[in-house]
mmCIF file of C-alpha atoms in Angstrom:
data_model
loop_
_atom_site.group_PDB
_atom_site.id
_atom_site.type_symbol
_atom_site.label_atom_id
_atom_site.label_comp_id
_atom_site.label_asym_id
_atom_site.label_seq_id
_atom_site.Cartn_x
_atom_site.Cartn_y
_atom_site.Cartn_z
ATOM 1 C CA MET Z 108 -9.302 48.098 -16.958
ATOM 2 C CA SER Z 109 -11.112 46.245 -19.779
ATOM 3 C CA VAL Z 110 -11.893 43.431 -17.424
ATOM 4 C CA VAL Z 111 -13.315 45.928 -14.898
ATOM 5 C CA SER Z 112 -15.631 47.529 -17.514
ATOM 6 C CA ALA Z 113 -16.767 43.996 -18.566
ATOM 7 C CA ARG Z 114 -17.233 42.948 -14.887
ATOM 8 C CA ILE Z 115 -19.458 45.893 -14.181
ATOM 9 C CA GLU Z 116 -21.758 44.401 -16.888
ATOM 10 C CA GLY Z 117 -21.775 40.939 -15.394
ATOM 11 C CA ASN Z 118 -18.707 39.395 -17.153
ATOM 12 C CA HIS Z 119 -16.963 37.201 -14.550
ATOM 13 C CA THR Z 120 -13.691 36.531 -16.474
ATOM 14 C CA THR Z 121 -10.799 37.070 -14.101
ATOM 15 C CA VAL Z 122 -7.800 39.241 -14.699
ATOM 16 C CA TYR Z 123 -5.426 36.284 -14.816
ATOM 17 C CA ASP Z 124 -7.676 34.246 -17.037
ATOM 18 C CA ALA Z 125 -7.916 37.185 -19.453
ATOM 19 C CA LEU Z 126 -4.125 37.638 -19.460
ATOM 20 C CA ASP Z 127 -3.451 33.902 -19.722
ATOM 21 C CA ARG Z 128 -6.031 33.269 -22.566
ATOM 22 C CA LEU Z 129 -5.125 36.449 -24.486
ATOM 23 C CA GLY Z 130 -1.481 35.296 -24.412
ATOM 24 C CA SER Z 131 -2.348 31.827 -25.626
ATOM 25 C CA LYS Z 132 -1.300 30.934 -29.173
ATOM 26 C CA HIS Z 133 -4.158 28.390 -29.515
ATOM 27 C CA GLY Z 134 -7.969 28.454 -29.451
ATOM 28 C CA THR Z 135 -10.677 31.008 -30.160
ATOM 29 C CA PHE Z 136 -12.289 33.641 -27.958
ATOM 30 C CA ASP Z 137 -15.638 32.914 -26.267
ATOM 31 C CA ASP Z 138 -18.167 35.621 -25.938
ATOM 32 C CA SER Z 139 -16.826 36.633 -22.534
ATOM 33 C CA LEU Z 140 -13.331 37.033 -23.600
ATOM 34 C CA ARG Z 141 -14.274 38.686 -26.799
ATOM 35 C CA GLU Z 142 -16.171 41.337 -24.805
ATOM 36 C CA ILE Z 143 -12.907 42.248 -22.932
ATOM 37 C CA VAL Z 144 -10.849 42.068 -26.092
ATOM 38 C CA ASN Z 145 -13.254 44.502 -27.800
ATOM 39 C CA ILE Z 146 -12.990 47.037 -24.955
ATOM 40 C CA ALA Z 147 -9.197 46.728 -24.918
ATOM 41 C CA GLU Z 148 -8.874 47.196 -28.613
ATOM 42 C CA THR Z 149 -11.387 50.167 -28.700
ATOM 43 C CA ALA Z 150 -9.362 51.869 -25.985
ATOM 44 C CA ARG Z 151 -6.194 51.395 -28.037
ATOM 45 C CA PHE Z 152 -8.106 52.825 -31.057
ATOM 46 C CA ILE Z 153 -8.824 55.902 -28.921
ATOM 47 C CA ASP Z 154 -5.133 56.118 -28.005
ATOM 48 C CA GLU Z 155 -4.328 56.533 -31.738
ATOM 49 C CA LEU Z 156 -6.637 59.512 -32.179
ATOM 50 C CA ASP Z 157 -5.533 63.076 -32.134
ATOM 51 C CA PRO Z 158 -6.547 64.140 -28.452
ATOM 52 C CA ALA Z 159 -7.363 67.635 -29.711
ATOM 53 C CA ALA Z 160 -9.902 66.414 -32.208
ATOM 54 C CA PRO Z 161 -13.461 67.043 -31.334
ATOM 55 C CA LEU Z 162 -15.787 64.197 -30.258
ATOM 56 C CA THR Z 163 -18.305 63.467 -32.968
ATOM 57 C CA HIS Z 164 -21.360 61.484 -33.668
ATOM 58 C CA SER Z 165 -19.332 59.226 -36.099
ATOM 59 C CA LEU Z 166 -16.729 58.646 -33.343
ATOM 60 C CA ILE Z 167 -19.345 57.613 -30.763
ATOM 61 C CA ARG Z 168 -20.906 55.232 -33.289
ATOM 62 C CA GLU Z 169 -17.588 53.868 -34.145
ATOM 63 C CA LEU Z 170 -16.729 53.138 -30.530
ATOM 64 C CA HIS Z 171 -20.091 51.318 -30.181
ATOM 65 C CA ALA Z 172 -19.483 49.321 -33.272
ATOM 66 C CA ARG Z 173 -16.093 48.201 -32.031
ATOM 67 C CA THR Z 174 -17.279 47.466 -28.499
ATOM 68 C CA VAL Z 175 -20.166 45.102 -29.422
ATOM 69 C CA SER Z 176 -18.518 43.556 -32.539
ATOM 70 C CA HIS Z 177 -19.113 39.757 -32.869
ATOM 71 C CA LEU Z 178 -20.733 39.571 -29.391
ATOM 72 C CA ILE Z 179 -23.915 37.523 -28.841
ATOM 73 C CA ARG Z 180 -24.959 37.911 -25.084
ATOM 74 C CA GLU Z 181 -23.592 41.552 -24.865
ATOM 75 C CA GLY Z 182 -24.071 42.514 -28.516
ATOM 76 C CA ASP Z 183 -26.427 44.825 -30.211
ATOM 77 C CA PRO Z 184 -28.716 44.231 -33.162
ATOM 78 C CA ASN Z 185 -27.520 47.431 -34.844
ATOM 79 C CA PRO Z 186 -23.788 47.995 -34.117
ATOM 80 C CA GLY Z 187 -22.722 51.472 -34.684
ATOM 81 C CA ASN Z 188 -26.147 52.898 -34.816
ATOM 82 C CA TYR Z 189 -28.242 54.836 -32.362
ATOM 83 C CA ARG Z 190 -31.273 53.123 -31.244
ATOM 84 C CA GLU Z 191 -34.580 53.412 -33.134
ATOM 85 C CA VAL Z 192 -36.795 51.907 -30.343
ATOM 86 C CA ASP Z 193 -37.626 53.001 -26.975
ATOM 87 C CA VAL Z 194 -35.836 51.056 -24.111
ATOM 88 C CA ALA Z 195 -35.984 50.530 -20.428
ATOM 89 C CA ILE Z 196 -33.037 50.033 -18.101
ATOM 90 C CA SER Z 197 -33.212 46.911 -15.885
ATOM 91 C CA ASN Z 198 -33.490 47.617 -12.155
ATOM 92 C CA SER Z 199 -33.567 51.323 -12.754
ATOM 93 C CA GLN Z 200 -36.324 53.941 -12.195
ATOM 94 C CA HIS Z 201 -34.982 56.063 -14.998
ATOM 95 C CA THR Z 202 -36.736 55.904 -18.303
ATOM 96 C CA PRO Z 203 -34.392 56.967 -21.239
ATOM 97 C CA PRO Z 204 -35.744 59.604 -23.577
ATOM 98 C CA SER Z 205 -37.625 58.417 -26.745
ATOM 99 C CA TRP Z 206 -35.406 57.139 -29.592
ATOM 100 C CA VAL Z 207 -36.835 60.140 -31.619
ATOM 101 C CA VAL Z 208 -34.733 62.625 -29.677
ATOM 102 C CA VAL Z 209 -31.644 60.542 -29.231
ATOM 103 C CA HIS Z 210 -29.729 62.241 -31.971
ATOM 104 C CA PRO Z 211 -30.542 65.856 -30.865
ATOM 105 C CA GLU Z 212 -29.833 64.886 -27.197
ATOM 106 C CA MET Z 213 -26.404 63.442 -28.319
ATOM 107 C CA THR Z 214 -25.756 66.640 -30.308
ATOM 108 C CA ASP Z 215 -26.258 68.706 -27.164
ATOM 109 C CA LEU Z 216 -24.133 66.365 -25.263
ATOM 110 C CA LEU Z 217 -21.261 66.570 -27.823
ATOM 111 C CA ASP Z 218 -21.426 70.349 -27.931
ATOM 112 C CA PHE Z 219 -21.153 70.372 -24.057
ATOM 113 C CA ALA Z 220 -18.330 67.775 -24.148
ATOM 114 C CA ASN Z 221 -16.352 69.710 -26.830
ATOM 115 C CA ALA Z 222 -16.636 73.130 -25.185
ATOM 116 C CA GLU Z 223 -13.452 74.673 -24.125
ATOM 117 C CA ARG Z 224 -13.350 74.877 -20.326
ATOM 118 C CA PRO Z 225 -10.705 76.165 -17.904
ATOM 119 C CA LEU Z 226 -8.673 73.451 -16.397
ATOM 120 C CA HIS Z 227 -10.354 73.697 -13.003
ATOM 121 C CA GLU Z 228 -13.709 73.055 -14.553
ATOM 122 C CA GLN Z 229 -12.816 70.081 -16.803
ATOM 123 C CA MET Z 230 -13.429 67.354 -14.176
ATOM 124 C CA LEU Z 231 -16.917 68.639 -13.611
ATOM 125 C CA GLN Z 232 -17.466 68.766 -17.385
ATOM 126 C CA ILE Z 233 -16.301 65.172 -17.780
ATOM 127 C CA ALA Z 234 -18.392 63.781 -14.819
ATOM 128 C CA ILE Z 235 -21.592 65.583 -16.168
ATOM 129 C CA ALA Z 236 -21.042 64.268 -19.618
ATOM 130 C CA HIS Z 237 -20.475 60.691 -18.453
ATOM 131 C CA HIS Z 238 -23.779 60.827 -16.582
ATOM 132 C CA ARG Z 239 -25.686 62.408 -19.494
ATOM 133 C CA PHE Z 240 -24.403 59.737 -21.827
ATOM 134 C CA VAL Z 241 -25.780 56.945 -19.640
ATOM 135 C CA TRP Z 242 -29.041 59.089 -19.075
ATOM 136 C CA ILE Z 243 -29.686 59.437 -22.787
ATOM 137 C CA HIS Z 244 -28.857 55.590 -23.424
ATOM 138 C CA PRO Z 245 -28.243 56.169 -27.094
ATOM 139 C CA PHE Z 246 -27.889 52.500 -28.069
ATOM 140 C CA GLN Z 247 -29.975 49.384 -27.426
ATOM 141 C CA ASN Z 248 -26.995 47.739 -25.664
ATOM 142 C CA GLY Z 249 -23.433 48.469 -24.703
ATOM 143 C CA ASN Z 250 -24.198 51.928 -23.411
ATOM 144 C CA GLY Z 251 -22.194 51.395 -20.090
ATOM 145 C CA ARG Z 252 -19.127 50.137 -21.885
ATOM 146 C CA VAL Z 253 -19.198 52.870 -24.535
ATOM 147 C CA SER Z 254 -19.889 55.578 -21.864
ATOM 148 C CA ARG Z 255 -16.704 54.638 -20.035
ATOM 149 C CA LEU Z 256 -14.729 54.658 -23.281
ATOM 150 C CA PHE Z 257 -16.336 58.038 -24.135
ATOM 151 C CA THR Z 258 -15.144 59.297 -20.682
ATOM 152 C CA TYR Z 259 -11.601 58.067 -21.445
ATOM 153 C CA ALA Z 260 -11.671 59.895 -24.735
ATOM 154 C CA MET Z 261 -12.803 63.159 -22.912
ATOM 155 C CA LEU Z 262 -10.001 62.773 -20.377
ATOM 156 C CA ARG Z 263 -7.439 62.500 -23.234
ATOM 157 C CA ARG Z 264 -8.678 65.665 -24.889
ATOM 158 C CA THR Z 265 -9.059 67.863 -21.825
ATOM 159 C CA ILE Z 266 -7.107 67.484 -18.519
ATOM 160 C CA PHE Z 267 -4.497 65.036 -19.735
ATOM 161 C CA ASN Z 268 -4.033 66.741 -23.095
ATOM 162 C CA THR Z 269 -3.326 70.132 -21.463
ATOM 163 C CA ARG Z 270 -0.989 68.490 -18.972
ATOM 164 C CA GLY Z 271 1.002 66.576 -21.614
ATOM 165 C CA GLY Z 272 0.681 63.257 -20.057
ATOM 166 C CA SER Z 273 -1.085 59.902 -20.901
ATOM 167 C CA ALA Z 274 -4.809 59.701 -19.849
ATOM 168 C CA LEU Z 275 -5.922 57.800 -16.914
ATOM 169 C CA ASN Z 276 -8.336 55.010 -17.927
ATOM 170 C CA PRO Z 277 -11.291 55.586 -15.523
ATOM 171 C CA MET Z 278 -12.428 51.978 -15.351
ATOM 172 C CA ALA Z 279 -10.984 51.461 -11.945
ATOM 173 C CA VAL Z 280 -12.922 54.419 -10.513
ATOM 174 C CA PHE Z 281 -16.181 52.951 -11.747
ATOM 175 C CA GLY Z 282 -15.346 49.369 -10.729
ATOM 176 C CA ASN Z 283 -14.009 50.084 -7.227
ATOM 177 C CA ASP Z 284 -17.507 49.883 -5.958
ATOM 178 C CA ARG Z 285 -20.111 48.863 -8.478
ATOM 179 C CA ASP Z 286 -23.076 49.452 -6.292
ATOM 180 C CA ALA Z 287 -21.894 52.936 -5.375
ATOM 181 C CA TYR Z 288 -21.222 53.739 -8.900
ATOM 182 C CA ILE Z 289 -24.650 52.717 -10.001
ATOM 183 C CA SER Z 290 -26.129 54.511 -7.023
ATOM 184 C CA ALA Z 291 -24.281 57.794 -7.798
ATOM 185 C CA LEU Z 292 -25.291 57.755 -11.303
ATOM 186 C CA GLU Z 293 -28.947 56.940 -10.483
ATOM 187 C CA GLY Z 294 -28.928 59.782 -7.833
ATOM 188 C CA ALA Z 295 -28.356 62.246 -10.665
ATOM 189 C CA ASP Z 296 -31.056 60.930 -12.910
ATOM 190 C CA ASP Z 297 -33.550 63.592 -11.815
ATOM 191 C CA LEU Z 298 -30.938 66.194 -13.043
ATOM 192 C CA SER Z 299 -31.237 67.989 -9.724
ATOM 193 C CA GLU Z 300 -28.262 70.097 -8.303
ATOM 194 C CA ARG Z 301 -27.929 67.847 -5.290
ATOM 195 C CA GLY Z 302 -27.850 64.603 -7.283
ATOM 196 C CA THR Z 303 -25.449 65.976 -9.866
ATOM 197 C CA THR Z 304 -23.151 67.392 -7.245
ATOM 198 C CA ALA Z 305 -23.022 63.986 -5.403
ATOM 199 C CA TRP Z 306 -22.216 62.288 -8.587
ATOM 200 C CA ILE Z 307 -19.396 64.784 -9.449
ATOM 201 C CA GLU Z 308 -17.973 64.226 -5.969
ATOM 202 C CA PHE Z 309 -17.940 60.538 -6.429
ATOM 203 C CA PHE Z 310 -16.330 60.707 -9.798
ATOM 204 C CA ALA Z 311 -13.649 63.337 -8.932
ATOM 205 C CA THR Z 312 -12.691 61.591 -5.663
ATOM 206 C CA GLY Z 313 -12.297 58.241 -7.495
ATOM 207 C CA ILE Z 314 -10.016 59.810 -10.167
ATOM 208 C CA SER Z 315 -7.898 61.579 -7.602
ATOM 209 C CA THR Z 316 -7.432 58.364 -5.539
ATOM 210 C CA ASP Z 317 -6.510 56.291 -8.717
ATOM 211 C CA LEU Z 318 -4.005 58.964 -9.719
ATOM 212 C CA GLN Z 319 -2.200 58.626 -6.491
ATOM 213 C CA ARG Z 320 -1.919 54.930 -7.040
ATOM 214 C CA LEU Z 321 -0.518 55.379 -10.593
ATOM 215 C CA ILE Z 322 2.045 57.898 -9.287
ATOM 216 C CA ARG Z 323 3.184 55.308 -6.788
ATOM 217 C CA LEU Z 324 3.382 52.706 -9.645
ATOM 218 C CA GLN Z 325 5.821 54.993 -11.447
ATOM 219 C CA ASP Z 326 8.399 54.679 -8.723
ATOM 220 C CA HIS Z 327 10.737 51.948 -9.759
ATOM 221 C CA GLU Z 328 12.046 51.298 -6.361
ATOM 222 C CA TYR Z 329 8.638 50.905 -4.911
ATOM 223 C CA VAL Z 330 7.483 48.553 -7.764
ATOM 224 C CA SER Z 331 10.668 46.532 -7.490
ATOM 225 C CA GLU Z 332 10.643 46.267 -3.675
ATOM 226 C CA GLU Z 333 6.973 45.998 -2.844
ATOM 227 C CA LEU Z 334 5.455 44.442 -5.862
ATOM 228 C CA ILE Z 335 7.747 42.271 -7.959
ATOM 229 C CA THR Z 336 10.460 41.062 -5.528
ATOM 230 C CA PRO Z 337 7.947 39.533 -3.125
ATOM 231 C CA VAL Z 338 6.323 37.716 -6.087
ATOM 232 C CA LEU Z 339 9.757 36.378 -7.103
ATOM 233 C CA THR Z 340 10.483 35.385 -3.486
ATOM 234 C CA SER Z 341 7.294 33.432 -3.132
ATOM 235 C CA LEU Z 342 7.977 31.570 -6.475
ATOM 236 C CA ALA Z 343 11.370 30.443 -5.226
ATOM 237 C CA ARG Z 344 9.998 29.586 -1.805
ATOM 238 C CA ASP Z 345 7.350 27.362 -3.228
ATOM 239 C CA GLY Z 346 9.772 25.677 -5.600
ATOM 240 C CA VAL Z 347 8.137 27.000 -8.737
ATOM 241 C CA ILE Z 348 11.537 28.463 -9.905
ATOM 242 C CA SER Z 349 15.037 27.410 -9.030
ATOM 243 C CA ALA Z 350 17.598 29.523 -7.146
ATOM 244 C CA ALA Z 351 19.459 30.186 -10.363
ATOM 245 C CA GLN Z 352 16.210 31.267 -12.123
ATOM 246 C CA ALA Z 353 15.430 33.484 -9.242
ATOM 247 C CA GLY Z 354 18.831 35.136 -9.457
ATOM 248 C CA ALA Z 355 18.438 35.672 -13.235
ATOM 249 C CA LEU Z 356 15.050 37.301 -12.648
ATOM 250 C CA ALA Z 357 16.397 39.544 -9.887
ATOM 251 C CA ILE Z 358 19.167 40.725 -12.353
ATOM 252 C CA ALA Z 359 16.561 41.408 -15.061
ATOM 253 C CA LEU Z 360 14.417 43.316 -12.570
ATOM 254 C CA GLN Z 361 17.351 45.507 -11.638
ATOM 255 C CA ARG Z 362 18.658 46.166 -15.075
ATOM 256 C CA GLY Z 363 15.281 46.139 -16.993
ATOM 257 C CA VAL Z 364 16.742 44.370 -20.064
ATOM 258 C CA VAL Z 365 19.507 41.720 -20.066
ATOM 259 C CA LYS Z 366 21.486 39.617 -22.479
ATOM 260 C CA ALA Z 367 23.203 36.283 -21.856
ATOM 261 C CA GLY Z 368 26.548 37.793 -20.681
ATOM 262 C CA ASP Z 369 24.663 39.634 -17.891
ATOM 263 C CA LEU Z 370 23.653 36.288 -16.337
ATOM 264 C CA GLU Z 371 26.980 34.577 -16.173
ATOM 265 C CA ALA Z 372 27.061 34.853 -12.384
ATOM 266 C CA VAL Z 373 23.808 32.810 -11.943
ATOM 267 C CA PHE Z 374 24.240 30.635 -15.046
ATOM 268 C CA PRO Z 375 28.032 29.698 -15.036
ATOM 269 C CA GLY Z 376 29.429 27.461 -17.657
ATOM 270 C CA SER Z 377 29.661 27.608 -21.384
ATOM 271 C CA PRO Z 378 27.635 30.045 -23.501
ATOM 272 C CA ALA Z 379 25.697 27.078 -24.831
ATOM 273 C CA GLN Z 380 24.628 26.092 -21.328
ATOM 274 C CA ARG Z 381 23.668 29.631 -20.595
ATOM 275 C CA SER Z 382 21.651 29.901 -23.791
ATOM 276 C CA ARG Z 383 19.670 26.712 -22.685
ATOM 277 C CA ALA Z 384 18.980 28.106 -19.309
ATOM 278 C CA ILE Z 385 17.641 31.348 -20.955
ATOM 279 C CA ARG Z 386 15.575 29.342 -23.435
ATOM 280 C CA THR Z 387 13.976 27.458 -20.587
ATOM 281 C CA LEU Z 388 13.041 30.860 -18.872
ATOM 282 C CA VAL Z 389 11.411 31.984 -22.046
ATOM 283 C CA GLU Z 390 9.548 28.625 -22.560
ATOM 284 C CA GLU Z 391 8.317 28.909 -19.000
ATOM 285 C CA ASP Z 392 6.900 32.428 -19.553
ATOM 286 C CA LEU Z 393 9.384 33.912 -17.024
ATOM 287 C CA PHE Z 394 11.401 35.791 -19.607
ATOM 288 C CA GLN Z 395 10.250 37.335 -23.011
ATOM 289 C CA ASN Z 396 12.112 38.895 -25.829
ATOM 290 C CA SER Z 397 12.688 42.699 -25.438
ATOM 291 C CA VAL Z 398 12.218 45.271 -28.231
ATOM 292 C CA GLU Z 399 15.991 45.690 -28.469
ATOM 293 C CA GLY Z 400 16.410 42.517 -30.301
ATOM 294 C CA PRO Z 401 16.013 38.650 -30.248
ATOM 295 C CA ARG Z 402 18.864 38.241 -27.785
ATOM 296 C CA PHE Z 403 17.728 40.790 -25.301
ATOM 297 C CA TYR Z 404 15.228 39.708 -22.533
ATOM 298 C CA ARG Z 405 13.065 41.225 -19.779
ATOM 299 C CA ILE Z 406 10.857 39.655 -17.156
ATOM 300 C CA SER Z 407 7.495 38.392 -18.376
ATOM 301 C CA LEU Z 408 4.878 40.019 -16.089
ATOM 302 C CA SER Z 409 1.651 39.505 -17.978
ATOM 303 C CA ARG Z 410 1.604 35.792 -18.342
ATOM 304 C CA GLY Z 411 3.049 32.678 -16.888
ATOM 305 C CA PRO Z 412 3.573 31.847 -13.195
ATOM 306 C CA ILE Z 413 4.655 35.483 -12.328
ATOM 307 C CA ALA Z 414 1.330 36.967 -13.610
ATOM 308 C CA ALA Z 415 -0.995 35.088 -11.238
ATOM 309 C CA ARG Z 416 0.916 35.992 -8.166
ATOM 310 C CA LEU Z 417 1.372 39.587 -9.449
ATOM 311 C CA VAL Z 418 -2.345 40.005 -9.615
ATOM 312 C CA ARG Z 419 -2.670 38.731 -5.937
ATOM 313 C CA ARG Z 420 0.069 40.949 -4.877
ATOM 314 C CA LEU Z 421 -1.635 43.950 -6.451
ATOM 315 C CA ASP Z 422 -4.765 43.087 -4.654
ATOM 316 C CA THR Z 423 -2.905 42.705 -1.340
ATOM 317 C CA LEU Z 424 -1.488 46.275 -1.877
ATOM 318 C CA GLY Z 425 -4.863 47.690 -2.603
ATOM 319 C CA TYR Z 426 -4.425 48.379 -6.307
ATOM 320 C CA LEU Z 427 -7.269 46.227 -7.653
ATOM 321 C CA PRO Z 428 -10.719 47.763 -7.678
ATOM 322 C CA LYS Z 429 -13.072 45.963 -5.196
ATOM 323 C CA ILE Z 430 -14.973 44.467 -8.103
ATOM 324 C CA LEU Z 431 -11.917 42.413 -8.874
ATOM 325 C CA ALA Z 432 -11.150 41.356 -5.272
ATOM 326 C CA ASP Z 433 -9.954 37.744 -4.886
ATOM 327 C CA ASP Z 434 -9.404 37.484 -8.652
#
């Protein structure tokens, strides 16, 4: 989702490159990767907040400071501070309000965002707040990224807080069709009822569609049979992994977490031989240590040979936003 948010702003780092480079133990982050890291870490920061706590000026400024930290191309000359200059938005007919009224405009927005609404009105509230944030354009740079994180924070404290579940990160909705997203936002810039309603419909439809995808991904049988097993089959077919390794991965997929004794059928022989086979799986980023302890293992899905094909499989099944097509 962090890649999606950065891609909307013109960052062309692919999902797999981000996963691979973030998992590397060597090297430093360039500006493009740092932008993605900042968004991801800021989302984690939001996850640690009390979802019932009100959204404040200081929180919005903190989100901005974290999002643009140490960036050059997509940085801001005053991280964590509202703009003190008038600005224009590239390729947009909307002129943001003067910097003089940014603080009072943001006060009104935060009052609106924090207002208690019945559940059936909360999606409208969030959609309107997202548009108004971009409309105000409170920072010199980083407004799009921060607006999407702000929307994530709103989802946590409203709909998902009252339902007792984890919040849906809305980046996929915004990135599924960048042009449609920008067009829908701009259509509401005149603050007319027609434009605002069209934007709300775009936002709510996207959230609903993405929720259906996420519900499907919580079905272990579906994920196993339609997503991961085809990836493992293709790796074995292409000779990337051996038949024995494919068998070990299949067992790990079925059980979730395995230890050496669980793999005796595919790695026969002495315990030492089995340990060497498992060590090879770890070194090749096919297995990784599990939280249960150093001798417990699970499939490594986020890096190594599985990750690249997993991203392609997700794309085949329609889970990647269109902005990430062919990643």
